[in-house]
Amino acid sequence: MDIGFIGAGAMGVPMIRRLLAAGHKVRVYNRTPHRLHTLVEEGAVSVDSPAAAATSPVTVSMLADDDAVNATVLDAGVLDAMPRGAVHVCMATISVSLAAQMRDAHARHRRGFVSAPVFGRPAAAAAGKLFILAAGTAADLQVAAPVFEAVGQKTFELGADPVAANVVKLCGNLSVAVMNETWGELFALAGAHGVAAQQLVDVLTGSIYPAPIYRLYGDLIAQEAYSPPAFPLRLGLKDAKLALGAADSAHVALPLASLVRDQYLKAVARGWSNLDWAALGQVSREDAVGES
Amino acid sequence: MDIGFIGAGAMGVPMIRRLLAAGHKVRVYNRTPHRLHTLVEEGAVSVDSPAAAATSPVTVSMLADDDAVNATVLDAGVLDAMPRGAVHVCMATISVSLAAQMRDAHARHRRGFVSAPVFGRPAAAAAGKLFILAAGTAADLQVAAPVFEAVGQKTFELGADPVAANVVKLCGNLSVAVMNETWGELFALAGAHGVAAQQLVDVLTGSIYPAPIYRLYGDLIAQEAYSPPAFPLRLGLKDAKLALGAADSAHVALPLASLVRDQYLKAVARGWSNLDWAALGQVSREDAVGES
Amino acid sequence: MDIGFIGAGAMGVPMIRRLLAAGHKVRVYNRTPHRLHTLVEEGAVSVDSPAAAATSPVTVSMLADDDAVNATVLDAGVLDAMPRGAVHVCMATISVSLAAQMRDAHARHRRGFVSAPVFGRPAAAAAGKLFILAAGTAADLQVAAPVFEAVGQKTFELGADPVAANVVKLCGNLSVAVMNETWGELFALAGAHGVAAQQLVDVLTGSIYPAPIYRLYGDLIAQEAYSPPAFPLRLGLKDAKLALGAADSAHVALPLASLVRDQYLKAVARGWSNLDWAALGQVSREDAVGES
Amino acid sequence: MDIGFIGAGAMGVPMIRRLLAAGHKVRVYNRTPHRLHTLVEEGAVSVDSPAAAATSPVTVSMLADDDAVNATVLDAGVLDAMPRGAVHVCMATISVSLAAQMRDAHARHRRGFVSAPVFGRPAAAAAGKLFILAAGTAADLQVAAPVFEAVGQKTFELGADPVAANVVKLCGNLSVAVMNETWGELFALAGAHGVAAQQLVDVLTGSIYPAPIYRLYGDLIAQEAYSPPAFPLRLGLKDAKLALGAADSAHVALPLASLVRDQYLKAVARGWSNLDWAALGQVSREDAVGES
């Protein structure tokens, strides 16, 4: 299938490779084109504008945040460039309000729109092991299916309103941030009573939390192994703010999200923006021993 | 093996049955003796004082809280009644400070002491599927091993200081309370944007949280199914306070535990003491829609 | 002096009256012109655009929020309409970022700009008892002085950067919200032990807090007298968000502001948007007795 | 009048001096008797047991905490030593539960009991400027009146149940802790935008908070002047825990108190136990700039 792809970042590159490996023809746009050299050697076609990437029946975008989506999609003529009936699959973690705006803009332009953020870090993308949260009309989801098959291990179809996928994604990321804060506090408590952090991880993941994500972040925080980041803390803060923003618009108080946001801000003040977002758990650990 | 057992409550009864089924001879004391009728028919021997239960090489106690351990063990002559070299296996969720006091009292009396709280609800006890957190000397742990084999699926040995087991238990229960608060807040956020609670449970437990405990409590909170309780909310509050107490004695701030405690108190004020502790998640759900 | 005035709302009207009473000639613009009838009878001149109000040496704006300032000042040609050397005195509670933007826009247009938010409710404005937080160049402040003399009891000059005045205003409003939450929690605690809310107000304002604002809000919350609002709760929420926004841009965690914001959201979910912002204190009061 | 006085600490000494200066005859007990040398030179009579101090018609106790009251009053035979009809005036900040226990013990012994904690630091005691929160029967309050006249500027009579005075005292101290945390957060926010802490104190105390206590603690925190302490931070933490304990027993959630307690714990972990309790506000200040 002909696929356009906008955004060849840490997540986009392994996803494009999976699409190429599955036999698709991929036209790629990236703001900084030198990132595309290797992909071109592997068979991708490099184009020099988002609109030029959007002429296929399916265009995937995998961008960093709301600003990037606004600049590279909405303000870059992508909707006009897409053929009638083509489908845009937006896989970024963006705000609920921008997702709603995108949904409405595509509807006005009579273009298909699927919102499909993912759970998984770059290594999962490279292995085709992403979990995909997809929402859109049944017809649009069907068009997008080959993309999901190439990069994901499982696709959750969340109904016809694309926004639902973004809501679920924000819920997931918030829950991981809470889990990381939980690890940090538990390590502080356990450590104060002579129980090693790693021992606590081994017990809890070996008993009530037999989930790889508990093990992954438990190990990182226990070992204070925050660099290099697979997902930088500043993006974790961004996502916590997206969750709070979505809650605010519906007058929903999220005390855990407020707490997590405050811990993120303290982490940023300590200079940890570009550490792995697992470093959220470090704030409470250090508060417990009085240093930072 | 001859085993004494103090405390035939919701957890104790299925554990005693497992011990009987494994061929052990069990002498049981319970404050309200009528609970013992069925157990006696199944082969247990009923005794009328904690001391009378403590004459075996191993005495297990499974009591509700610090007050019960003080009244039924320390103040009831259990240590004096135990034979030299006998081991007391204390499986209750008690405070770190009482665990330390128990450890020291047994040492002064030259009795063995193993702290061995568990993860798992009564159904898990009945199925021999408890996770056992055990700490004590290697010799004492060896004496206790047949008990653990009968009731547990896995035993984590946490070193020679019994207190470590209690610390890990409090960490585990605190993390579950945070998980339940997380579910409640996520359901509030998702619900406000049209995503059903059950759908969120299905996606998150089907992707990043493939742990039965996430599914169990996610389902309970999604369905608002809090009665009858497998573990009443007032005991969840007790455990949150035990975690805060253990943290306080070491000057450790636990913001999540403080938040959870406050939510528990609001739940109690709403009359939910005897609902399942999953009802913690209901507070934020109701706050989001303005009713209680 | 000739004075332009943009925004004849709950605060603007009494301020305009004070200016008229002091002998100034006031040209007034308001989005809903019927509010101006009485003022015109009292001597004000009604104009039909913000630009038409801005032709005097001093233009005062007293608008509700960032959106209103954007629409009625920046996007309405006010800066172009102002004479060279004229000074715009912006007395609204707006965001730090919009204040910075306004400061820069006036500098580019070579217009004077004074940021001068106030402490005080409409009754204080009518009595000329506002506290004025003013920042701008010394020359601009001097031009604005007659306005401040007419409406305020005291002017605090906060330096040459207008933004400082907005920062101080947000600090003040946040502190009042915290005070109101404090009252609510104290009443919950005291009430649970048989001490009446009003008695607590009488003691604390008669001893350590001899400040009228403590008495004012203490009485309102003790008596649950939230209607009609002198300052509606939804605007209190807006201000808490402005404080959090200003903090966020500087990576500053404000745990009290986060807590207050969450309480405001619960209040809004309970339908209290248009009650007095003192109703913030009602959330904890009701949580303590389990009803909402 | 003959007055017994138990506890010659930082508060007790200036109070005893005031009583002597008013012409009373004072018998004093203190655990460390060398503190009494100067007082004896000034006319006090030193006695060597609490019971020996309790033989007057009025016995005042001014002790540090619950443990001291238990050891020096309840377990030291004070109630038996008091003459029939004599009144014990307990001026310490103690728990609501101990106050209730004291009330009941005095009733059983047919001794009078007035609970009378105070607002004010040692300097206020020396100047006779304490605010006194007094509760007890009218007859007992009348007996205690000369004591209050000597040390206080104003007495608030809070009804017949002594516990009410302790509740109000805990409310007051909690509100001051919240005020200090507020100052700390406001300084963090203001400082990040170029507004000096001292300037903020000057504006807020010169406008909406014309209360000496706002000025006192605002100045201390603005200047980071935490040593020597007039009231050490560890006692502030103790009082926050007393408030939380009183709330807990009535199932009342106090989110501000939980937040304040957590900040205190972080302060203690940083080694600030013996700084002035104003140092509570330093935690958020340092979190904002990433150092501790």
XYZ file of C-alpha atoms in Angstrom, chain C residues 9-291:
283
model
C -18.858 45.754 34.820
C -19.339 45.080 38.513
C -16.027 46.768 39.305
C -15.950 49.301 36.463
C -19.210 51.036 37.267
C -18.337 52.130 40.818
C -14.861 53.131 39.654
C -16.304 55.324 36.913
C -18.606 56.935 39.457
C -15.628 57.733 41.668
C -13.847 59.302 38.701
C -16.898 61.413 37.812
C -17.292 62.459 41.451
C -13.660 63.571 41.461
C -14.412 65.912 38.581
C -12.922 63.909 35.732
C -14.494 63.732 32.296
C -14.974 60.052 31.436
C -15.650 58.475 28.045
C -16.887 54.934 28.548
C -17.113 51.905 26.316
C -18.939 48.769 27.348
C -19.788 45.725 25.236
C -23.391 45.814 26.401
C -24.203 49.530 26.112
C -27.442 49.481 28.115
C -25.327 49.232 31.259
C -24.190 52.774 30.510
C -27.568 54.542 30.763
C -27.271 55.455 34.410
C -23.629 56.424 34.086
C -24.514 58.762 31.230
C -27.155 60.408 33.403
C -24.430 60.873 35.979
C -22.181 62.633 33.471
C -20.249 59.967 31.606
C -20.004 60.008 27.827
C -20.898 56.745 26.133
C -18.862 55.710 23.088
C -19.489 52.780 20.807
C -16.043 51.284 20.350
C -12.993 50.665 22.502
C -10.971 52.795 20.098
C -13.332 55.724 20.602
C -12.725 55.497 24.348
C -8.976 55.509 23.881
C -8.413 59.023 22.590
C -7.716 60.556 26.010
C -4.313 60.993 27.691
C -5.281 58.149 30.015
C -7.307 55.076 29.139
C -8.324 52.721 31.904
C -9.459 49.194 31.150
C -11.214 47.043 33.712
C -12.111 43.801 31.959
C -12.990 40.292 33.095
C -10.202 38.114 31.806
C -7.571 37.464 29.157
C -10.126 36.836 26.428
C -11.830 40.142 27.093
C -8.530 42.035 27.061
C -7.519 40.382 23.825
C -10.850 41.105 22.168
C -11.480 44.573 23.527
C -7.980 46.026 23.591
C -5.387 44.231 21.473
C -7.726 43.172 18.655
C -9.859 46.343 18.795
C -7.320 48.902 17.681
C -6.971 50.560 21.051
C -3.194 50.974 20.803
C -3.463 52.652 17.434
C -6.238 54.919 18.657
C -4.307 56.119 21.688
C -2.448 59.397 21.204
C 1.337 59.277 21.260
C 2.417 59.460 24.898
C -0.952 58.446 26.236
C -1.012 55.839 28.965
C -3.121 52.702 29.162
C -3.865 51.599 32.712
C -4.883 47.950 32.669
C -6.582 47.079 35.961
C -7.875 43.606 35.155
C -6.599 40.402 36.731
C -4.936 38.817 33.737
C -2.256 36.255 33.102
C 1.390 37.064 33.543
C 1.986 36.077 29.937
C -0.697 38.400 28.571
C 0.621 41.194 30.786
C 4.073 40.683 29.262
C 2.559 40.675 25.793
C 0.659 43.886 26.525
C 3.790 45.532 27.899
C 5.707 44.644 24.748
C 2.912 45.714 22.389
C 2.633 49.130 24.038
C 6.403 49.554 23.886
C 6.408 48.729 20.177
C 3.613 51.273 19.632
C 5.373 53.840 21.863
C 2.386 54.005 24.161
C 2.589 54.101 27.936
C 1.445 51.070 29.873
C 0.704 50.648 33.552
C -0.491 47.369 34.987
C -2.655 48.115 38.011
C -4.820 45.296 39.314
C -6.560 45.869 42.620
C -7.526 44.208 45.866
C -11.129 44.885 46.826
C -14.664 43.970 45.951
C -17.243 46.295 44.295
C -18.211 47.826 47.639
C -14.594 48.848 48.193
C -14.477 50.381 44.725
C -17.607 52.412 45.459
C -16.021 53.683 48.665
C -12.705 54.531 47.024
C -11.074 51.955 49.269
C -9.321 49.749 46.750
C -5.703 48.742 47.226
C -3.912 49.369 43.955
C -0.930 47.333 42.782
C 0.741 49.495 40.163
C 3.800 48.914 38.034
C 5.176 50.873 35.117
C 7.679 53.619 34.438
C 7.724 56.495 36.911
C 6.438 58.837 34.217
C 3.536 56.569 33.335
C 2.661 56.033 36.982
C 2.539 59.789 37.453
C 0.054 60.118 34.604
C -2.096 57.416 36.145
C -1.967 58.849 39.673
C -5.242 60.832 39.532
C -7.101 57.653 38.616
C -5.642 55.801 41.582
C -6.400 58.702 43.911
C -10.052 58.605 42.916
C -10.654 54.884 43.426
C -8.084 53.662 45.920
C -7.072 54.087 49.509
C -3.463 53.162 48.871
C -1.238 52.557 45.861
C 1.731 50.172 45.982
C 4.298 51.058 43.339
C 6.012 47.858 42.276
C 8.711 48.978 39.886
C 9.101 49.620 36.203
C 8.075 46.237 34.853
C 4.263 46.155 34.631
C 4.243 42.365 34.981
C 5.244 42.629 38.653
C 1.847 44.052 39.526
C 0.092 41.082 37.966
C 2.332 38.637 39.790
C 1.537 40.268 43.127
C -2.177 40.288 42.336
C -2.145 36.563 41.551
C -0.241 35.945 44.793
C -2.858 37.849 46.732
C -5.814 36.060 45.209
C -4.175 32.683 45.696
C -3.585 33.473 49.350
C -7.240 34.386 49.820
C -8.322 31.121 48.215
C -6.025 29.244 50.586
C -7.498 31.212 53.485
C -10.984 30.180 52.411
C -10.001 26.526 52.134
C -8.410 26.885 55.557
C -11.645 28.203 57.035
C -13.555 25.312 55.495
C -11.217 22.685 56.911
C -11.069 24.341 60.332
C -14.858 24.468 60.495
C -14.983 20.771 59.607
C -12.504 19.920 62.348
C -14.017 22.212 64.958
C -17.568 21.190 64.134
C -16.726 17.533 64.562
C -15.696 18.332 68.122
C -18.618 20.558 69.023
C -17.059 23.969 68.380
C -19.270 26.227 66.257
C -17.830 27.769 63.108
C -18.855 31.264 64.142
C -17.141 30.871 67.496
C -13.929 29.903 65.756
C -14.159 32.973 63.502
C -14.711 35.207 66.506
C -11.699 33.820 68.354
C -9.244 33.779 65.471
C -10.165 37.211 64.112
C -10.202 38.555 67.657
C -6.698 37.268 68.330
C -4.112 36.323 65.733
C -5.945 37.434 62.580
C -7.282 40.958 63.183
C -7.685 41.537 59.432
C -11.056 42.488 57.928
C -10.611 39.974 55.117
C -10.391 37.113 57.634
C -13.583 38.310 59.282
C -15.367 38.854 55.968
C -14.723 35.408 54.521
C -14.817 33.641 57.872
C -18.330 34.962 58.418
C -19.470 34.070 54.898
C -18.249 30.493 55.162
C -19.406 30.052 58.770
C -22.880 31.181 57.718
C -22.749 29.419 54.352
C -23.806 32.740 52.811
C -22.614 32.372 49.252
C -25.302 34.164 47.299
C -25.434 36.710 45.791
C -21.748 36.564 44.943
C -19.536 39.625 45.198
C -16.950 37.653 43.224
C -18.150 34.459 41.620
C -16.389 31.181 42.268
C -15.710 30.577 38.581
C -13.495 33.674 38.581
C -11.698 32.376 41.651
C -10.982 29.207 39.717
C -9.760 31.323 36.810
C -7.332 33.127 39.117
C -6.035 29.894 40.637
C -5.330 28.702 37.120
C -3.542 31.969 36.324
C -1.306 31.448 39.352
C -0.600 27.855 38.322
C 0.102 29.002 34.781
C 2.562 31.651 35.939
C 4.233 29.066 38.169
C 4.328 26.462 35.446
C 6.108 28.743 33.030
C 8.875 29.093 35.620
C 8.872 25.405 36.673
C 7.605 26.250 40.148
C 5.449 23.704 41.966
C 2.663 25.246 44.061
C 1.079 22.394 46.029
C -1.405 24.702 47.757
C -2.531 26.131 44.434
C -2.988 22.632 43.042
C -5.067 21.664 46.050
C -7.170 24.817 45.794
C -7.725 24.296 42.087
C -8.954 20.757 42.704
C -11.367 21.985 45.378
C -12.650 24.665 42.985
C -13.270 22.017 40.329
C -15.264 19.926 42.787
C -17.241 23.035 43.677
C -17.985 23.686 40.013
C -19.045 20.053 39.555
C -21.501 20.610 42.415
C -22.997 23.514 40.530
C -21.489 26.366 42.527
C -19.863 28.371 39.698
C -21.929 31.426 40.395
C -21.821 31.332 44.154
C -19.351 33.586 45.911
C -15.817 32.246 45.734
C -15.983 31.817 49.509
C -17.911 28.616 48.687
C -14.537 27.013 48.065
C -14.528 26.381 51.807
C -17.785 24.481 51.588
C -16.276 21.455 49.840
C -14.279 20.292 52.859
C -17.153 21.118 55.178
C -19.435 18.821 53.225
C -16.826 16.125 52.766
C -16.625 15.940 56.549
C -20.271 15.099 56.921
C -20.611 12.958 53.836
C -23.048 14.976 51.791
